[in-house]
Amino acid sequence: MINETYGKLYLIPTRLGDNPPLEVLPLSIKKIIELVDDYIVENEKTARRFIKRISSHKQQSALKLKVLNKYTEPSELNQFLEACKAGKPMGLLSEAGCPGIADPGAEIVNLAHQHHIKVVPLVGPSSIVLALMASGMNGQSFAFNGYIPIDKNERKAALKRLERLSFEQNQTQLFIETPYRNDQIMEDICKNLHDATRVCVACDITLPTEYIVTQTVKEWKNTKVVLHKRPAIFVIHKD
């Protein structure tokens, strides 16, 4: 049961790049940010900058930010929701896109449920969902697989496994790579996957430089595109 004396935990999406916030975010985000002073964030500097862009009149000195990243000790997490337990609303901010999706915020959301705190997801961009929407591939059955392995042999095996899964289960497979290895993963895709397998590259989603193209591996072998250091989602399906 939800404890009605606790404050709500708002899951606040952010932009996928440095475009004006209200071009890609609804006004409901602005309303919640103007309401909330307590936040859980990945990076304090970028979070403060984002909040200022959304609500320029909000006093930065009033903000109380707790940082959740790979350096946060699990033992610290129980303290992160104290404001909610004191009856105050809190905001969970991702660095990009939606909290809890390919994001450490999922741990906080899980903890909120355990403590009977009401969780409120807000509308905003998810690069994973937007890439799937634009890919033209199966949107009824799909899986996001996170990062592809770095080791050459493990990477080859992972790509072939995802291709096999897509064929056997008619399931679209999505994954990401560290942006400075994007060009390498494209080489590996062209080298290891079947010529007829469809691949969507969704890069710089929602930005002026947005690039979203779906074609076969055979066609990608004859396509020149520079993806180096550009955030991208890769989507594959073998029919």
PDB file of C-alpha atoms in Angstrom:
ATOM      1  CA  MET A   1       0.000   0.000   0.000  1.00  0.00           C
ATOM      2  CA  ILE A   2       1.141   3.537  -0.784  1.00  0.00           C
ATOM      3  CA  ASN A   3       1.945   5.601   2.308  1.00  0.00           C
ATOM      4  CA  GLU A   4      -0.061   8.787   1.716  1.00  0.00           C
ATOM      5  CA  THR A   5       2.002  10.772   4.256  1.00  0.00           C
ATOM      6  CA  TYR A   6       5.127  10.378   2.097  1.00  0.00           C
ATOM      7  CA  GLY A   7       6.058  12.716  -0.727  1.00  0.00           C
ATOM      8  CA  LYS A   8       5.942  11.430  -4.295  1.00  0.00           C
ATOM      9  CA  LEU A   9       9.008  10.421  -6.313  1.00  0.00           C
ATOM     10  CA  TYR A  10       8.782  12.010  -9.774  1.00  0.00           C
ATOM     11  CA  LEU A  11      10.759  10.360 -12.581  1.00  0.00           C
ATOM     12  CA  ILE A  12      11.839  13.358 -14.655  1.00  0.00           C
ATOM     13  CA  PRO A  13      13.077  12.788 -18.229  1.00  0.00           C
ATOM     14  CA  THR A  14      15.739  15.070 -19.681  1.00  0.00           C
ATOM     15  CA  ARG A  15      16.875  15.929 -23.199  1.00  0.00           C
ATOM     16  CA  LEU A  16      18.925  13.574 -25.361  1.00  0.00           C
ATOM     17  CA  GLY A  17      21.217  16.447 -26.386  1.00  0.00           C
ATOM     18  CA  ASP A  18      21.738  20.171 -26.002  1.00  0.00           C
ATOM     19  CA  ASN A  19      18.545  21.371 -27.656  1.00  0.00           C
ATOM     20  CA  PRO A  20      16.036  23.781 -26.024  1.00  0.00           C
ATOM     21  CA  PRO A  21      14.289  21.715 -23.295  1.00  0.00           C
ATOM     22  CA  LEU A  22      10.711  22.619 -24.146  1.00  0.00           C
ATOM     23  CA  GLU A  23      11.196  21.570 -27.781  1.00  0.00           C
ATOM     24  CA  VAL A  24      11.260  17.936 -26.661  1.00  0.00           C
ATOM     25  CA  LEU A  25       9.742  18.009 -23.165  1.00  0.00           C
ATOM     26  CA  PRO A  26       6.122  18.726 -22.166  1.00  0.00           C
ATOM     27  CA  LEU A  27       5.117  21.610 -19.889  1.00  0.00           C
ATOM     28  CA  SER A  28       4.368  19.080 -17.131  1.00  0.00           C
ATOM     29  CA  ILE A  29       8.151  18.745 -16.631  1.00  0.00           C
ATOM     30  CA  LYS A  30       8.437  22.486 -15.978  1.00  0.00           C
ATOM     31  CA  LYS A  31       5.547  22.370 -13.497  1.00  0.00           C
ATOM     32  CA  ILE A  32       7.115  19.548 -11.497  1.00  0.00           C
ATOM     33  CA  ILE A  33      10.581  21.118 -11.471  1.00  0.00           C
ATOM     34  CA  GLU A  34       9.072  24.327 -10.123  1.00  0.00           C
ATOM     35  CA  LEU A  35       7.418  22.263  -7.373  1.00  0.00           C
ATOM     36  CA  VAL A  36      10.397  20.093  -6.354  1.00  0.00           C
ATOM     37  CA  ASP A  37      13.570  21.158  -4.497  1.00  0.00           C
ATOM     38  CA  ASP A  38      14.992  17.707  -3.609  1.00  0.00           C
ATOM     39  CA  TYR A  39      16.590  15.672  -6.407  1.00  0.00           C
ATOM     40  CA  ILE A  40      18.548  12.490  -7.034  1.00  0.00           C
ATOM     41  CA  VAL A  41      20.870  13.041 -10.021  1.00  0.00           C
ATOM     42  CA  GLU A  42      23.792  11.452 -11.863  1.00  0.00           C
ATOM     43  CA  ASN A  43      25.812  14.653 -12.164  1.00  0.00           C
ATOM     44  CA  GLU A  44      25.194  17.722 -10.012  1.00  0.00           C
ATOM     45  CA  LYS A  45      26.606  20.268 -12.462  1.00  0.00           C
ATOM     46  CA  THR A  46      24.573  19.153 -15.479  1.00  0.00           C
ATOM     47  CA  ALA A  47      21.457  18.667 -13.337  1.00  0.00           C
ATOM     48  CA  ARG A  48      21.647  22.231 -12.007  1.00  0.00           C
ATOM     49  CA  ARG A  49      22.158  23.537 -15.540  1.00  0.00           C
ATOM     50  CA  PHE A  50      19.134  21.585 -16.793  1.00  0.00           C
ATOM     51  CA  ILE A  51      16.915  22.803 -13.943  1.00  0.00           C
ATOM     52  CA  LYS A  52      17.995  26.390 -14.620  1.00  0.00           C
ATOM     53  CA  ARG A  53      17.164  26.026 -18.332  1.00  0.00           C
ATOM     54  CA  ILE A  54      13.691  24.723 -17.456  1.00  0.00           C
ATOM     55  CA  SER A  55      12.935  27.194 -14.641  1.00  0.00           C
ATOM     56  CA  SER A  56      15.268  30.210 -14.747  1.00  0.00           C
ATOM     57  CA  HIS A  57      13.734  31.897 -11.698  1.00  0.00           C
ATOM     58  CA  LYS A  58      14.167  28.862  -9.411  1.00  0.00           C
ATOM     59  CA  GLN A  59      16.723  29.581  -6.680  1.00  0.00           C
ATOM     60  CA  GLN A  60      19.750  27.280  -7.054  1.00  0.00           C
ATOM     61  CA  SER A  61      20.471  27.684  -3.344  1.00  0.00           C
ATOM     62  CA  ALA A  62      17.126  26.017  -2.563  1.00  0.00           C
ATOM     63  CA  LEU A  63      18.073  22.844  -4.437  1.00  0.00           C
ATOM     64  CA  LYS A  64      19.195  19.786  -2.472  1.00  0.00           C
ATOM     65  CA  LEU A  65      20.880  17.262  -4.776  1.00  0.00           C
ATOM     66  CA  LYS A  66      22.013  13.734  -3.972  1.00  0.00           C
ATOM     67  CA  VAL A  67      24.354  12.156  -6.523  1.00  0.00           C
ATOM     68  CA  LEU A  68      23.724   8.603  -7.729  1.00  0.00           C
ATOM     69  CA  ASN A  69      26.363   7.151 -10.048  1.00  0.00           C
ATOM     70  CA  LYS A  70      28.774   4.230 -10.324  1.00  0.00           C
ATOM     71  CA  TYR A  71      30.695   5.501  -7.295  1.00  0.00           C
ATOM     72  CA  THR A  72      27.668   5.499  -4.968  1.00  0.00           C
ATOM     73  CA  GLU A  73      27.864   2.824  -2.277  1.00  0.00           C
ATOM     74  CA  PRO A  74      24.762   0.591  -2.001  1.00  0.00           C
ATOM     75  CA  SER A  75      24.695   1.323   1.737  1.00  0.00           C
ATOM     76  CA  GLU A  76      24.035   5.012   0.948  1.00  0.00           C
ATOM     77  CA  LEU A  77      20.841   4.415  -1.032  1.00  0.00           C
ATOM     78  CA  ASN A  78      18.508   4.130   1.970  1.00  0.00           C
ATOM     79  CA  GLN A  79      19.284   7.761   2.843  1.00  0.00           C
ATOM     80  CA  PHE A  80      18.390   9.058  -0.617  1.00  0.00           C
ATOM     81  CA  LEU A  81      14.624   9.027  -0.058  1.00  0.00           C
ATOM     82  CA  GLU A  82      14.562  10.779   3.314  1.00  0.00           C
ATOM     83  CA  ALA A  83      12.859  13.861   1.835  1.00  0.00           C
ATOM     84  CA  CYS A  84       9.985  11.689   0.568  1.00  0.00           C
ATOM     85  CA  LYS A  85       9.631  10.105   3.999  1.00  0.00           C
ATOM     86  CA  ALA A  86       9.454  13.610   5.459  1.00  0.00           C
ATOM     87  CA  GLY A  87       6.485  14.334   3.189  1.00  0.00           C
ATOM     88  CA  LYS A  88       8.333  16.284   0.487  1.00  0.00           C
ATOM     89  CA  PRO A  89       8.225  15.535  -3.257  1.00  0.00           C
ATOM     90  CA  MET A  90      11.455  14.396  -4.880  1.00  0.00           C
ATOM     91  CA  GLY A  91      12.688  14.281  -8.463  1.00  0.00           C
ATOM     92  CA  LEU A  92      14.848  11.568 -10.041  1.00  0.00           C
ATOM     93  CA  LEU A  93      16.803  12.965 -13.004  1.00  0.00           C
ATOM     94  CA  SER A  94      18.680  10.971 -15.632  1.00  0.00           C
ATOM     95  CA  GLU A  95      21.667  12.388 -17.517  1.00  0.00           C
ATOM     96  CA  ALA A  96      19.810  11.786 -20.778  1.00  0.00           C
ATOM     97  CA  GLY A  97      16.376  10.461 -21.564  1.00  0.00           C
ATOM     98  CA  CYS A  98      14.172   8.621 -19.062  1.00  0.00           C
ATOM     99  CA  PRO A  99      15.168   7.655 -15.508  1.00  0.00           C
ATOM    100  CA  GLY A 100      15.302   3.939 -14.812  1.00  0.00           C
ATOM    101  CA  ILE A 101      15.837   2.885 -18.446  1.00  0.00           C
ATOM    102  CA  ALA A 102      19.485   1.922 -19.018  1.00  0.00           C
ATOM    103  CA  ASP A 103      20.043   4.152 -16.000  1.00  0.00           C
ATOM    104  CA  PRO A 104      21.135   3.660 -12.347  1.00  0.00           C
ATOM    105  CA  GLY A 105      17.935   5.366 -11.189  1.00  0.00           C
ATOM    106  CA  ALA A 106      16.162   1.992 -11.403  1.00  0.00           C
ATOM    107  CA  GLU A 107      17.675   1.128  -8.006  1.00  0.00           C
ATOM    108  CA  ILE A 108      16.049   4.174  -6.417  1.00  0.00           C
ATOM    109  CA  VAL A 109      12.678   3.402  -8.017  1.00  0.00           C
ATOM    110  CA  ASN A 110      12.852  -0.152  -6.678  1.00  0.00           C
ATOM    111  CA  LEU A 111      13.676   1.197  -3.222  1.00  0.00           C
ATOM    112  CA  ALA A 112      10.758   3.640  -3.396  1.00  0.00           C
ATOM    113  CA  HIS A 113       8.357   0.764  -4.055  1.00  0.00           C
ATOM    114  CA  GLN A 114       9.803  -1.183  -1.129  1.00  0.00           C
ATOM    115  CA  HIS A 115       9.138   1.811   1.151  1.00  0.00           C
ATOM    116  CA  HIS A 116       5.612   2.361  -0.224  1.00  0.00           C
ATOM    117  CA  ILE A 117       6.465   5.716  -1.812  1.00  0.00           C
ATOM    118  CA  LYS A 118       4.279   6.703  -4.765  1.00  0.00           C
ATOM    119  CA  VAL A 119       6.281   6.679  -8.022  1.00  0.00           C
ATOM    120  CA  VAL A 120       5.152   9.066 -10.783  1.00  0.00           C
ATOM    121  CA  PRO A 121       6.723   8.594 -14.257  1.00  0.00           C
ATOM    122  CA  LEU A 122       6.635  11.704 -16.447  1.00  0.00           C
ATOM    123  CA  VAL A 123       6.518  11.843 -20.236  1.00  0.00           C
ATOM    124  CA  GLY A 124       9.769  12.471 -22.108  1.00  0.00           C
ATOM    125  CA  PRO A 125      12.134  11.144 -24.781  1.00  0.00           C
ATOM    126  CA  SER A 126      13.642   7.668 -24.608  1.00  0.00           C
ATOM    127  CA  SER A 127      16.262   7.010 -27.292  1.00  0.00           C
ATOM    128  CA  ILE A 128      15.486   3.286 -27.089  1.00  0.00           C
ATOM    129  CA  VAL A 129      11.767   3.709 -27.748  1.00  0.00           C
ATOM    130  CA  LEU A 130      12.285   6.401 -30.403  1.00  0.00           C
ATOM    131  CA  ALA A 131      14.805   4.223 -32.253  1.00  0.00           C
ATOM    132  CA  LEU A 132      12.408   1.272 -32.195  1.00  0.00           C
ATOM    133  CA  MET A 133       9.551   3.481 -33.438  1.00  0.00           C
ATOM    134  CA  ALA A 134      11.633   4.725 -36.351  1.00  0.00           C
ATOM    135  CA  SER A 135      13.255   1.405 -37.266  1.00  0.00           C
ATOM    136  CA  GLY A 136      10.287  -0.185 -39.033  1.00  0.00           C
ATOM    137  CA  MET A 137      11.017  -3.436 -37.200  1.00  0.00           C
ATOM    138  CA  ASN A 138       8.819  -5.557 -34.927  1.00  0.00           C
ATOM    139  CA  GLY A 139       7.434  -3.321 -32.177  1.00  0.00           C
ATOM    140  CA  GLN A 140       5.347  -6.140 -30.655  1.00  0.00           C
ATOM    141  CA  SER A 141       8.322  -8.163 -29.449  1.00  0.00           C
ATOM    142  CA  PHE A 142      11.687  -6.556 -28.767  1.00  0.00           C
ATOM    143  CA  ALA A 143      14.606  -6.552 -26.321  1.00  0.00           C
ATOM    144  CA  PHE A 144      17.149  -3.952 -25.265  1.00  0.00           C
ATOM    145  CA  ASN A 145      20.519  -5.604 -24.603  1.00  0.00           C
ATOM    146  CA  GLY A 146      22.639  -2.734 -23.277  1.00  0.00           C
ATOM    147  CA  TYR A 147      26.292  -2.555 -24.282  1.00  0.00           C
ATOM    148  CA  ILE A 148      27.932  -4.973 -26.693  1.00  0.00           C
ATOM    149  CA  PRO A 149      31.079  -6.712 -25.292  1.00  0.00           C
ATOM    150  CA  ILE A 150      34.455  -5.065 -25.989  1.00  0.00           C
ATOM    151  CA  ASP A 151      36.416  -8.293 -26.540  1.00  0.00           C
ATOM    152  CA  LYS A 152      36.562  -9.092 -30.262  1.00  0.00           C
ATOM    153  CA  ASN A 153      35.501 -12.735 -29.978  1.00  0.00           C
ATOM    154  CA  GLU A 154      32.802 -12.037 -27.387  1.00  0.00           C
ATOM    155  CA  ARG A 155      31.472  -9.196 -29.540  1.00  0.00           C
ATOM    156  CA  LYS A 156      31.251 -11.427 -32.614  1.00  0.00           C
ATOM    157  CA  ALA A 157      29.438 -14.108 -30.600  1.00  0.00           C
ATOM    158  CA  ALA A 158      27.043 -11.539 -29.103  1.00  0.00           C
ATOM    159  CA  LEU A 159      26.112 -10.112 -32.504  1.00  0.00           C
ATOM    160  CA  LYS A 160      25.469 -13.571 -33.942  1.00  0.00           C
ATOM    161  CA  ARG A 161      23.425 -14.532 -30.863  1.00  0.00           C
ATOM    162  CA  LEU A 162      21.223 -11.447 -31.202  1.00  0.00           C
ATOM    163  CA  GLU A 163      20.761 -12.103 -34.911  1.00  0.00           C
ATOM    164  CA  ARG A 164      19.755 -15.690 -34.173  1.00  0.00           C
ATOM    165  CA  LEU A 165      17.299 -14.585 -31.466  1.00  0.00           C
ATOM    166  CA  SER A 166      15.686 -12.069 -33.807  1.00  0.00           C
ATOM    167  CA  PHE A 167      15.170 -14.788 -36.415  1.00  0.00           C
ATOM    168  CA  GLU A 168      14.001 -17.581 -34.087  1.00  0.00           C
ATOM    169  CA  GLN A 169      11.641 -15.411 -32.011  1.00  0.00           C
ATOM    170  CA  ASN A 170      10.742 -12.716 -34.568  1.00  0.00           C
ATOM    171  CA  GLN A 171      12.079 -10.304 -31.953  1.00  0.00           C
ATOM    172  CA  THR A 172      13.739  -6.959 -32.636  1.00  0.00           C
ATOM    173  CA  GLN A 173      17.098  -6.615 -30.861  1.00  0.00           C
ATOM    174  CA  LEU A 174      18.449  -3.238 -29.705  1.00  0.00           C
ATOM    175  CA  PHE A 175      21.863  -2.426 -28.254  1.00  0.00           C
ATOM    176  CA  ILE A 176      24.293   0.434 -27.734  1.00  0.00           C
ATOM    177  CA  GLU A 177      28.017   1.019 -27.882  1.00  0.00           C
ATOM    178  CA  THR A 178      30.327   3.586 -26.320  1.00  0.00           C
ATOM    179  CA  PRO A 179      30.134   6.472 -28.861  1.00  0.00           C
ATOM    180  CA  TYR A 180      33.851   6.427 -29.701  1.00  0.00           C
ATOM    181  CA  ARG A 181      33.499   2.762 -30.761  1.00  0.00           C
ATOM    182  CA  ASN A 182      30.436   3.279 -32.983  1.00  0.00           C
ATOM    183  CA  ASP A 183      32.373   3.075 -36.242  1.00  0.00           C
ATOM    184  CA  GLN A 184      34.009  -0.156 -35.082  1.00  0.00           C
ATOM    185  CA  ILE A 185      30.678  -1.777 -34.216  1.00  0.00           C
ATOM    186  CA  MET A 186      29.389  -0.927 -37.690  1.00  0.00           C
ATOM    187  CA  GLU A 187      32.414  -2.681 -39.192  1.00  0.00           C
ATOM    188  CA  ASP A 188      31.723  -5.705 -36.978  1.00  0.00           C
ATOM    189  CA  ILE A 189      28.035  -5.733 -37.936  1.00  0.00           C
ATOM    190  CA  CYS A 190      28.916  -5.711 -41.636  1.00  0.00           C
ATOM    191  CA  LYS A 191      31.566  -8.355 -41.171  1.00  0.00           C
ATOM    192  CA  ASN A 192      29.619 -10.830 -39.011  1.00  0.00           C
ATOM    193  CA  LEU A 193      25.912 -10.567 -39.797  1.00  0.00           C
ATOM    194  CA  HIS A 194      23.965 -12.035 -42.714  1.00  0.00           C
ATOM    195  CA  ASP A 195      23.647  -9.798 -45.784  1.00  0.00           C
ATOM    196  CA  ALA A 196      19.831  -9.830 -45.566  1.00  0.00           C
ATOM    197  CA  THR A 197      19.638  -8.871 -41.885  1.00  0.00           C
ATOM    198  CA  ARG A 198      18.110  -5.426 -41.430  1.00  0.00           C
ATOM    199  CA  VAL A 199      20.006  -2.902 -39.321  1.00  0.00           C
ATOM    200  CA  CYS A 200      18.753   0.460 -38.127  1.00  0.00           C
ATOM    201  CA  VAL A 201      21.232   3.106 -37.004  1.00  0.00           C
ATOM    202  CA  ALA A 202      19.495   5.802 -34.945  1.00  0.00           C
ATOM    203  CA  CYS A 203      21.980   8.555 -34.136  1.00  0.00           C
ATOM    204  CA  ASP A 204      21.633  12.006 -32.490  1.00  0.00           C
ATOM    205  CA  ILE A 205      17.931  11.375 -31.918  1.00  0.00           C
ATOM    206  CA  THR A 206      15.856  14.616 -31.548  1.00  0.00           C
ATOM    207  CA  LEU A 207      18.871  16.779 -32.467  1.00  0.00           C
ATOM    208  CA  PRO A 208      19.335  18.849 -35.662  1.00  0.00           C
ATOM    209  CA  THR A 209      21.960  16.283 -36.768  1.00  0.00           C
ATOM    210  CA  GLU A 210      19.540  13.351 -36.311  1.00  0.00           C
ATOM    211  CA  TYR A 211      20.336  10.384 -38.576  1.00  0.00           C
ATOM    212  CA  ILE A 212      17.989   7.367 -38.674  1.00  0.00           C
ATOM    213  CA  VAL A 213      18.373   4.821 -41.466  1.00  0.00           C
ATOM    214  CA  THR A 214      17.256   1.191 -41.779  1.00  0.00           C
ATOM    215  CA  GLN A 215      18.731  -1.015 -44.484  1.00  0.00           C
ATOM    216  CA  THR A 216      20.232  -4.463 -44.959  1.00  0.00           C
ATOM    217  CA  VAL A 217      23.755  -5.384 -43.960  1.00  0.00           C
ATOM    218  CA  LYS A 218      24.571  -5.690 -47.669  1.00  0.00           C
ATOM    219  CA  GLU A 219      23.457  -2.092 -48.202  1.00  0.00           C
ATOM    220  CA  TRP A 220      25.381  -0.865 -45.134  1.00  0.00           C
ATOM    221  CA  LYS A 221      28.552  -2.320 -46.643  1.00  0.00           C
ATOM    222  CA  ASN A 222      28.232   0.301 -49.390  1.00  0.00           C
ATOM    223  CA  THR A 223      27.184   3.188 -47.127  1.00  0.00           C
ATOM    224  CA  LYS A 224      29.613   5.689 -45.660  1.00  0.00           C
ATOM    225  CA  VAL A 225      28.493   7.294 -42.409  1.00  0.00           C
ATOM    226  CA  VAL A 226      30.607   8.733 -39.571  1.00  0.00           C
ATOM    227  CA  LEU A 227      29.200   7.837 -36.157  1.00  0.00           C
ATOM    228  CA  HIS A 228      32.300   8.562 -34.064  1.00  0.00           C
ATOM    229  CA  LYS A 229      31.410  10.101 -30.681  1.00  0.00           C
ATOM    230  CA  ARG A 230      27.733  10.468 -31.634  1.00  0.00           C
ATOM    231  CA  PRO A 231      25.174   8.807 -29.305  1.00  0.00           C
ATOM    232  CA  ALA A 232      23.518   5.994 -31.240  1.00  0.00           C
ATOM    233  CA  ILE A 233      21.141   3.058 -30.864  1.00  0.00           C
ATOM    234  CA  PHE A 234      21.595  -0.008 -33.073  1.00  0.00           C
ATOM    235  CA  VAL A 235      18.580  -2.130 -33.998  1.00  0.00           C
ATOM    236  CA  ILE A 236      18.689  -5.449 -35.845  1.00  0.00           C
ATOM    237  CA  HIS A 237      16.210  -7.988 -37.173  1.00  0.00           C
ATOM    238  CA  LYS A 238      16.725 -11.055 -39.322  1.00  0.00           C
ATOM    239  CA  ASP A 239      13.542 -12.082 -41.166  1.00  0.00           C
TER     240      ASP A 239
END
